[in-house]
Coordinates of C-alpha atoms in Angstrom, one line a residue:
X153 CA -5.0 20.9 24.3
X154 CA -5.4 22.2 21.2
X155 CA -9.2 24.8 21.3
X156 CA -10.9 25.0 19.1
X157 CA -9.4 29.2 17.7
X158 CA -5.9 27.5 17.7
X159 CA -7.6 24.2 14.7
X160 CA -5.4 23.6 11.3
X161 CA -6.8 20.7 10.5
X162 CA -5.4 18.5 7.6
X163 CA -7.7 16.0 6.0
X164 CA -5.9 12.7 4.4
X165 CA -6.6 11.1 1.4
X166 CA -9.3 13.1 -1.0
X167 CA -11.9 10.8 -1.8
X168 CA -16.0 10.3 -1.6
X169 CA -15.5 11.1 2.0
X170 CA -12.6 14.0 2.3
X171 CA -12.9 16.3 -0.2
X172 CA -16.8 17.1 0.4
X173 CA -15.0 17.5 4.6
X174 CA -11.9 19.3 3.9
X175 CA -14.2 22.6 1.5
X176 CA -17.0 22.6 4.5
X177 CA -13.6 23.0 6.9
X178 CA -11.4 24.6 5.1
X179 CA -13.9 27.9 4.1
X180 CA -13.9 27.7 7.9
X181 CA -9.4 26.6 9.6
X182 CA -7.1 26.7 8.2
X183 CA -6.5 23.1 6.1
X184 CA -4.7 20.8 3.6
X185 CA -6.0 18.1 1.7
X186 CA -3.7 16.2 0.4
X187 CA -3.9 13.4 -0.8
X188 CA -1.3 10.3 -2.4
X189 CA -2.5 10.6 -6.4
X190 CA -0.5 13.7 -7.4
X191 CA -3.4 13.8 -10.4
X192 CA -5.7 14.1 -7.7
X193 CA -5.0 16.7 -6.5
X194 CA -3.5 18.6 -9.7
X195 CA -7.6 18.0 -10.9
X196 CA -8.7 20.2 -7.8
X197 CA -6.1 22.7 -8.4
X198 CA -8.3 23.7 -11.5
X199 CA -11.2 23.7 -10.0
X200 CA -12.1 19.7 -11.3
X201 CA -13.0 16.6 -8.7
X202 CA -14.2 13.7 -10.7
X203 CA -16.2 11.8 -7.9
X204 CA -18.5 15.0 -9.2
X205 CA -19.4 15.5 -5.2
X206 CA -17.9 18.9 -5.4
X207 CA -17.9 21.5 -8.0
X208 CA -15.4 24.3 -8.9
X209 CA -17.7 26.6 -7.0
X210 CA -17.6 24.8 -3.5
X211 CA -13.7 24.7 -3.9
X212 CA -13.6 27.9 -4.7
X213 CA -15.4 28.9 -2.2
X214 CA -13.5 26.8 0.2
X215 CA -10.9 29.9 0.8
X216 CA -8.4 29.1 3.2
X217 CA -8.7 25.4 1.8
X218 CA -4.8 24.4 -0.1
X219 CA -3.4 20.6 -1.2
X220 CA -1.2 18.8 -1.7
X221 CA 1.1 15.3 -2.1
X222 CA 4.3 16.4 0.1
X223 CA 3.9 14.6 3.8
X224 CA 5.5 17.8 5.1
X225 CA 3.5 20.3 4.2
X226 CA 1.5 18.8 6.9
X227 CA 4.0 20.2 9.6
X228 CA 1.6 23.2 10.5
X229 CA -0.9 21.3 10.8
X230 CA -2.2 20.0 14.4
X231 CA -5.7 18.1 13.6
X232 CA -6.2 15.7 10.9
X233 CA -8.2 13.6 9.7
X234 CA -7.9 11.1 8.2
X235 CA -10.3 9.5 5.5
X236 CA -8.6 6.9 3.8
X237 CA -10.1 3.4 2.1
X238 CA -11.4 0.4 3.9
X239 CA -11.3 -2.7 1.9
X240 CA -11.5 -6.3 1.7
X241 CA -8.9 -8.9 0.7
X242 CA -9.6 -11.4 -1.5
X243 CA -10.1 -13.2 1.4
X244 CA -12.8 -11.2 2.7
X245 CA -10.9 -10.1 5.4
X246 CA -10.5 -6.2 6.9
X247 CA -7.4 -4.8 4.5
X248 CA -6.3 -1.6 7.0
X249 CA -2.9 -1.4 4.2
X250 CA -3.6 1.8 3.6
X251 CA -5.0 3.4 7.5
X252 CA -1.4 2.0 8.6
X253 CA -0.5 3.5 5.8
X254 CA -1.4 7.0 6.3
X255 CA -1.0 6.6 10.2
X256 CA 2.3 6.1 9.4
X257 CA 2.7 9.5 7.7
X258 CA 1.2 11.1 10.7
X259 CA 3.5 9.7 12.3
X260 CA 6.7 11.8 11.0
X261 CA 4.8 15.4 10.8
X262 CA 2.9 15.0 14.3
X263 CA 4.0 18.4 16.4
X264 CA 3.2 17.1 21.2
X265 CA -0.3 17.7 21.7
X266 CA -1.4 16.9 18.4
X267 CA -4.4 15.5 17.1
X268 CA -5.3 11.6 14.9
X269 CA -9.5 11.6 14.7
X270 CA -10.2 8.6 11.9
X271 CA -13.4 8.3 9.7
X272 CA -13.0 5.5 8.1
X273 CA -15.6 2.8 8.4
X274 CA -12.4 -0.4 10.9
X275 CA -14.2 -2.5 13.2
X276 CA -14.4 -2.5 17.4
X277 CA -11.5 -1.3 18.9
X278 CA -9.2 -1.0 15.2
X279 CA -7.7 2.3 15.8
X280 CA -7.1 2.4 19.0
X281 CA -5.1 -0.7 19.1
X282 CA -3.9 -0.5 15.4
X283 CA -4.2 2.3 14.9
X284 CA -2.4 4.9 17.3
X285 CA 0.1 2.1 18.4
X286 CA 1.9 2.3 15.2
X287 CA 2.4 6.4 15.8
X288 CA 3.4 6.0 19.6
X289 CA 6.0 3.6 18.1
X290 CA 7.2 5.8 15.7
X291 CA 7.7 8.7 17.5
X292 CA 8.0 7.4 20.6
X293 CA 4.8 9.8 22.4
X294 CA 2.6 8.7 24.1
X295 CA -1.3 8.6 23.9
X296 CA -2.8 10.3 25.9
X297 CA -0.3 12.0 27.7
X298 CA 1.0 13.9 24.6
X299 CA -1.2 13.2 21.3
X300 CA -4.4 12.4 21.3
X301 CA -7.2 10.5 19.1
X302 CA -10.7 10.5 17.6
X303 CA -13.2 9.6 15.8
X304 CA -16.1 10.1 13.4
X305 CA -17.8 8.1 11.3
X306 CA -18.2 9.0 7.8
X307 CA -22.1 8.6 6.1
X308 CA -21.4 10.6 3.2
X309 CA -23.2 8.4 0.2
X310 CA -21.9 9.1 -3.6
X311 CA -24.2 10.8 -5.9
X312 CA -27.1 11.9 -2.8
X313 CA -26.9 15.7 -3.2
X314 CA -30.0 16.1 -1.1
X315 CA -28.1 14.4 1.6
X316 CA -25.1 15.8 1.6
X317 CA -22.7 17.0 4.1
X318 CA -23.9 19.0 5.8
X319 CA -27.4 18.0 6.9
X320 CA -26.4 14.3 8.8
X321 CA -26.5 14.2 11.8
X322 CA -22.1 13.1 12.8
X323 CA -21.9 10.8 15.3
X324 CA -18.4 11.9 17.4
X325 CA -16.3 10.8 20.0
X326 CA -12.8 11.3 22.0
X327 CA -10.5 9.6 23.3
X328 CA -10.4 11.5 27.0
X329 CA -13.5 13.8 27.8
X330 CA -12.0 16.6 26.9
X331 CA -10.8 15.7 23.6
X332 CA -14.7 14.0 22.8
X333 CA -15.7 17.5 23.5
X334 CA -13.1 19.7 21.2
X335 CA -13.8 16.8 18.7
X336 CA -17.9 17.3 19.1
X337 CA -17.5 21.0 19.0
X338 CA -15.4 21.3 15.7
X339 CA -17.9 19.4 14.2
X340 CA -20.6 20.9 15.3
X341 CA -18.8 23.5 13.7
X342 CA -20.0 22.9 10.0
X343 CA -22.4 20.6 10.4
X344 CA -25.9 21.5 10.2
X345 CA -27.2 19.1 11.5
X346 CA -26.3 18.3 14.8
X347 CA -23.1 15.9 16.3
X348 CA -23.8 13.2 18.1
X349 CA -21.5 12.6 21.0
X350 CA -20.8 9.1 21.3
X351 CA -19.0 7.9 24.9
X352 CA -16.3 6.6 23.7
X353 CA -14.3 5.6 19.8
X354 CA -15.2 1.9 20.6
X355 CA -18.8 3.0 20.8
X356 CA -18.7 5.0 17.9
X357 CA -16.9 2.9 15.9
X358 CA -19.0 0.2 16.9
X359 CA -21.9 2.3 15.7
X360 CA -20.5 2.8 11.6
X361 CA -19.7 -1.0 10.7
X362 CA -23.6 -1.5 12.5
X363 CA -25.5 1.5 9.7
X364 CA -24.9 -0.9 6.9
X365 CA -24.6 -3.7 8.2
X366 CA -27.5 -3.4 8.9
X367 CA -29.2 -2.1 5.6
X368 CA -27.4 -5.4 4.0
X369 CA -29.1 -7.9 5.9
X370 CA -32.1 -6.1 5.4
X371 CA -32.0 -6.4 1.6
X372 CA -30.3 -10.2 1.3
X373 CA -33.6 -10.2 3.5
X374 CA -36.2 -8.3 0.0
X375 CA -33.4 -10.9 -1.8
X376 CA -33.7 -14.5 -0.9
X377 CA -37.7 -13.1 -0.4
X378 CA -36.8 -12.5 -4.5
X379 CA -35.6 -16.4 -5.2
X380 CA -38.3 -18.0 -2.9
X381 CA -40.9 -16.3 -5.0
X382 CA -39.4 -17.2 -8.0
X383 CA -39.4 -20.1 -7.2
X384 CA -43.0 -19.4 -6.7
X385 CA -44.0 -17.2 -9.7
X386 CA -44.9 -14.7 -8.0
X387 CA -43.5 -11.1 -8.6
X388 CA -41.6 -9.4 -6.2
X389 CA -42.0 -5.5 -6.8
X390 CA -45.9 -6.6 -6.3
X391 CA -46.0 -8.9 -3.6
X392 CA -43.8 -6.0 -2.1
X393 CA -46.1 -3.3 -3.4
X394 CA -48.4 -4.2 -1.6
X395 CA -47.3 -5.8 1.6
X396 CA -46.1 -1.7 1.7
X397 CA -49.5 0.0 2.2
X398 CA -49.1 -1.7 6.2
X399 CA -47.3 2.0 7.9
X400 CA -44.7 -0.4 8.9
X401 CA -43.0 -2.2 6.5
X402 CA -39.1 -1.0 5.4
X403 CA -39.7 -0.3 1.7
X404 CA -35.9 -2.4 1.2
X405 CA -36.1 -4.2 -2.6
X406 CA -33.6 -6.4 -3.8
X407 CA -30.7 -5.9 -6.1
X408 CA -26.8 -6.3 -6.2
X409 CA -25.3 -5.4 -3.4
X410 CA -21.7 -3.3 -4.7
X411 CA -20.5 -0.4 -3.1
X412 CA -18.1 1.5 -0.9
X413 CA -20.1 0.5 2.1
X414 CA -22.8 -2.2 2.7
X415 CA -21.7 -5.1 0.9
X416 CA -17.5 -4.7 2.4
X417 CA -18.2 -3.2 6.6
X418 CA -20.2 -6.5 7.3
X419 CA -16.6 -8.1 7.2
X420 CA -14.9 -6.1 9.4
X421 CA -17.9 -6.6 12.4
X422 CA -17.4 -10.9 11.6
X423 CA -13.6 -10.6 11.1
X424 CA -13.1 -8.6 14.8
X425 CA -16.5 -11.1 16.0
X426 CA -14.1 -14.4 14.8
X427 CA -11.5 -13.5 16.4
X428 CA -13.3 -12.6 20.1
X429 CA -14.1 -16.5 19.5
X430 CA -17.8 -15.5 17.8
X431 CA -18.8 -16.9 14.2
X432 CA -22.0 -14.9 13.5
X433 CA -24.4 -16.9 11.6
X434 CA -26.8 -14.1 10.4
X435 CA -25.0 -11.6 8.7
X436 CA -22.2 -13.9 7.3
X437 CA -25.6 -15.5 5.9
X438 CA -27.0 -12.6 4.4
X439 CA -23.1 -11.9 2.8
X440 CA -23.9 -15.4 1.6
X441 CA -27.8 -14.7 -0.1
X442 CA -26.1 -10.8 -1.6
X443 CA -22.9 -12.3 -3.6
X444 CA -24.9 -14.5 -4.8
X445 CA -27.2 -12.3 -6.7
X446 CA -25.0 -11.4 -10.0
X447 CA -25.5 -15.9 -11.0
X448 CA -29.1 -15.2 -10.2
X449 CA -29.1 -12.9 -12.2
X450 CA -27.1 -14.1 -15.1
X451 CA -29.2 -17.8 -14.8
X452 CA -32.7 -15.9 -14.9
X453 CA -31.1 -13.9 -18.1
X454 CA -30.0 -17.1 -19.7
X455 CA -33.7 -19.4 -19.2
X456 CA -35.7 -16.5 -20.9
X457 CA -33.7 -16.7 -23.5
X458 CA -33.2 -20.3 -23.5
X459 CA -36.9 -20.2 -23.6
X460 CA -37.2 -17.6 -27.0
X461 CA -35.4 -20.1 -28.5
X462 CA -31.3 -17.5 -27.9
X463 CA -27.9 -19.4 -28.5
X464 CA -26.6 -18.3 -25.7
X465 CA -23.0 -19.0 -26.9
X466 CA -21.4 -16.7 -28.5
X467 CA -24.8 -14.7 -28.2
X468 CA -24.1 -10.5 -27.7
X469 CA -25.6 -8.2 -24.3
X470 CA -25.2 -5.5 -23.4
X471 CA -25.4 -4.3 -19.7
X472 CA -26.8 -0.9 -19.0
X473 CA -24.2 0.8 -16.6
X474 CA -21.7 0.5 -14.5
X475 CA -21.6 1.8 -11.2
X476 CA -22.5 0.1 -7.5
X477 CA -25.6 2.6 -7.7
X478 CA -27.6 5.3 -10.3
X479 CA -26.5 9.2 -11.2
X480 CA -23.2 7.9 -9.7
X481 CA -19.3 7.7 -11.2
X482 CA -18.3 5.8 -8.3
X483 CA -16.8 2.2 -9.0
X484 CA -15.4 0.4 -6.0
X485 CA -16.7 -2.8 -5.3
X486 CA -19.2 -2.3 -8.2
X487 CA -21.2 -6.0 -8.0
X488 CA -21.5 -5.1 -12.1
X489 CA -18.8 -7.3 -12.7
X490 CA -20.7 -10.4 -11.1
X491 CA -23.1 -10.1 -14.1
X492 CA -19.8 -9.7 -16.7
X493 CA -18.7 -12.5 -15.5
X494 CA -21.0 -15.1 -14.8
X495 CA -22.8 -14.4 -19.2
X496 CA -19.3 -14.8 -20.1
X497 CA -18.8 -18.4 -18.5
X498 CA -21.6 -19.1 -20.7
X499 CA -19.5 -18.1 -23.9
X500 CA -21.5 -15.1 -24.3
X501 CA -20.3 -11.5 -25.5
X502 CA -21.1 -8.7 -22.9
X503 CA -20.6 -4.3 -24.1
X504 CA -21.2 -2.2 -21.0
X505 CA -22.5 0.5 -21.6
X506 CA -22.8 3.0 -18.2
X507 CA -22.5 7.5 -19.5
X508 CA -21.6 8.3 -16.2
X509 CA -18.6 6.3 -15.8
X510 CA -15.1 6.8 -16.4
X511 CA -13.7 5.0 -19.3
X512 CA -10.1 4.9 -18.6
X513 CA -10.9 3.9 -14.8
X514 CA -13.4 1.3 -15.6
X515 CA -10.4 -0.4 -17.6
X516 CA -7.7 0.8 -14.5
X517 CA -9.7 -1.9 -12.1
X518 CA -11.5 -4.5 -14.4
X519 CA -10.1 -4.7 -17.5
X520 CA -13.7 -3.6 -18.4
X521 CA -13.9 -1.8 -22.0
X522 CA -17.1 0.9 -21.7
X523 CA -18.6 1.5 -25.4
X524 CA -19.1 4.6 -26.7
X525 CA -22.7 4.0 -27.6
X526 CA -24.4 1.2 -28.2
X527 CA -26.3 0.0 -31.4
X528 CA -29.7 -0.2 -32.3
X529 CA -30.7 -3.5 -33.3
X530 CA -26.8 -5.5 -31.9
X531 CA -28.6 -7.5 -28.5
X532 CA -29.6 -10.8 -27.7
X533 CA -30.5 -9.9 -24.8
X534 CA -30.0 -5.9 -22.8
X535 CA -30.4 -6.2 -19.0
X536 CA -30.8 -2.7 -17.2
X537 CA -28.4 -3.1 -13.2
X538 CA -28.1 0.6 -13.0
X539 CA -30.6 3.2 -12.9
X540 CA -29.2 6.5 -13.9
X541 CA -31.1 8.8 -15.1
X542 CA -30.3 7.8 -18.7
X543 CA -31.4 5.4 -18.7
X544 CA -35.1 6.0 -16.9
X545 CA -35.3 9.0 -20.2
X546 CA -35.0 5.9 -23.0
X547 CA -38.1 4.2 -22.1
X548 CA -39.0 0.8 -22.2
X549 CA -39.4 1.2 -26.5
X550 CA -35.9 3.2 -26.4
X551 CA -33.9 0.2 -25.0
X552 CA -36.1 -2.2 -26.6
X553 CA -34.9 -0.5 -29.9
X554 CA -30.8 -1.8 -28.4
X555 CA -31.6 -5.7 -29.0
X556 CA -32.7 -7.7 -32.0
X557 CA -36.3 -8.5 -33.1
X558 CA -36.1 -11.3 -30.9
X559 CA -34.6 -10.6 -27.7
X560 CA -34.5 -10.2 -24.2
X561 CA -35.0 -7.8 -21.9
X562 CA -34.4 -8.7 -17.8
X563 CA -35.2 -5.2 -15.1
X564 CA -32.5 -5.9 -12.2
X565 CA -33.3 -2.5 -10.8
X566 CA -37.4 -2.0 -11.6
X567 CA -37.3 0.8 -13.1
X568 CA -39.5 -0.2 -16.0
X569 CA -42.5 -1.6 -15.8
X570 CA -43.0 -6.0 -15.2
X571 CA -45.0 -5.2 -18.4
X572 CA -42.6 -3.8 -21.1
X573 CA -39.7 -6.5 -19.2
X574 CA -39.1 -10.0 -20.2
X575 CA -37.8 -10.9 -16.9
X576 CA -37.0 -8.6 -14.1
X577 CA -35.3 -9.8 -10.6

């Protein structure tokens, strides 16, 4: 079996998860960062990371890190770490296509004794039921005799400058006790927060998928409370602040639930549950609530406009923010698009402004043309959808300046106080 001193690492997929991982390993081990997007590789070679998770100094500090979009360049590696996306399809079923393709590609360069570690979010059992058979069939090698596997779920929080890869405790696992120890030691060499070695790959997979399922359900509860309190004409934020004075009250807030994890991971778990004959009622109920929040927000905005006798049809609406979270360019599965679609169903004209998001990416991913700068006095309604620092700096006066003399200001993110807005969740 490979020893730690002989490790030559390949990181497959250089997005928000893979690149920081490649940088950390590249400071200590010969590491090749691989991505199928040649433009991404070219940018990284120039020292530019469009995700903003690393900068030129980080890339330069990884003295043993190289980049490639050519699979044969990985042939010299003996530890392959897979960090490709695991999205859901239009039917909200797991889409393992990137994972399958990565496994197939690794099979083309895998040698006897090598280890494949998966970090992508999956349902319990996916690594050994889906990925490993692909490698076995393509190589003719036997699992746990000729090659080995591990699973170490990613915990990257895009845009978070406090919780970085080295100071987030890492769960590890391996397909044999010896491999589990090696995988744990490998990650322990770069993770200052320490590691937790799970007893099996399936346990590690399950741990990952419930981390965000738990958060999703807590937010769903807050969203349902918001729906109830709205009908009771009670301000939800005031209720949560009051309840929050109890020491063990959890500080969750209502909102749009998007992104690469919270709104996706639960469907991986429910898929596996249904596969084994169990219908997960609570998890799916939470998903339904969270998926419907965009429609609820627009309904509230339309009611407020009607009360002010503002015609909704052909009205101009400004949405502040498109990214799925604050101070981050990440557009993956942003639920702000739900607001746009709902408003367009009312035949409103919608402008979207987000100083963090790449305009070309917004156009490519969602067909949305971002405005460079909203015009003052131009809008019948303004919706604060993402709490970027730039919007906080504008304050109520600066944001209201975008509106016409008579307009509605709705705050999804509690960026402003109750008396500064016309409505909020």
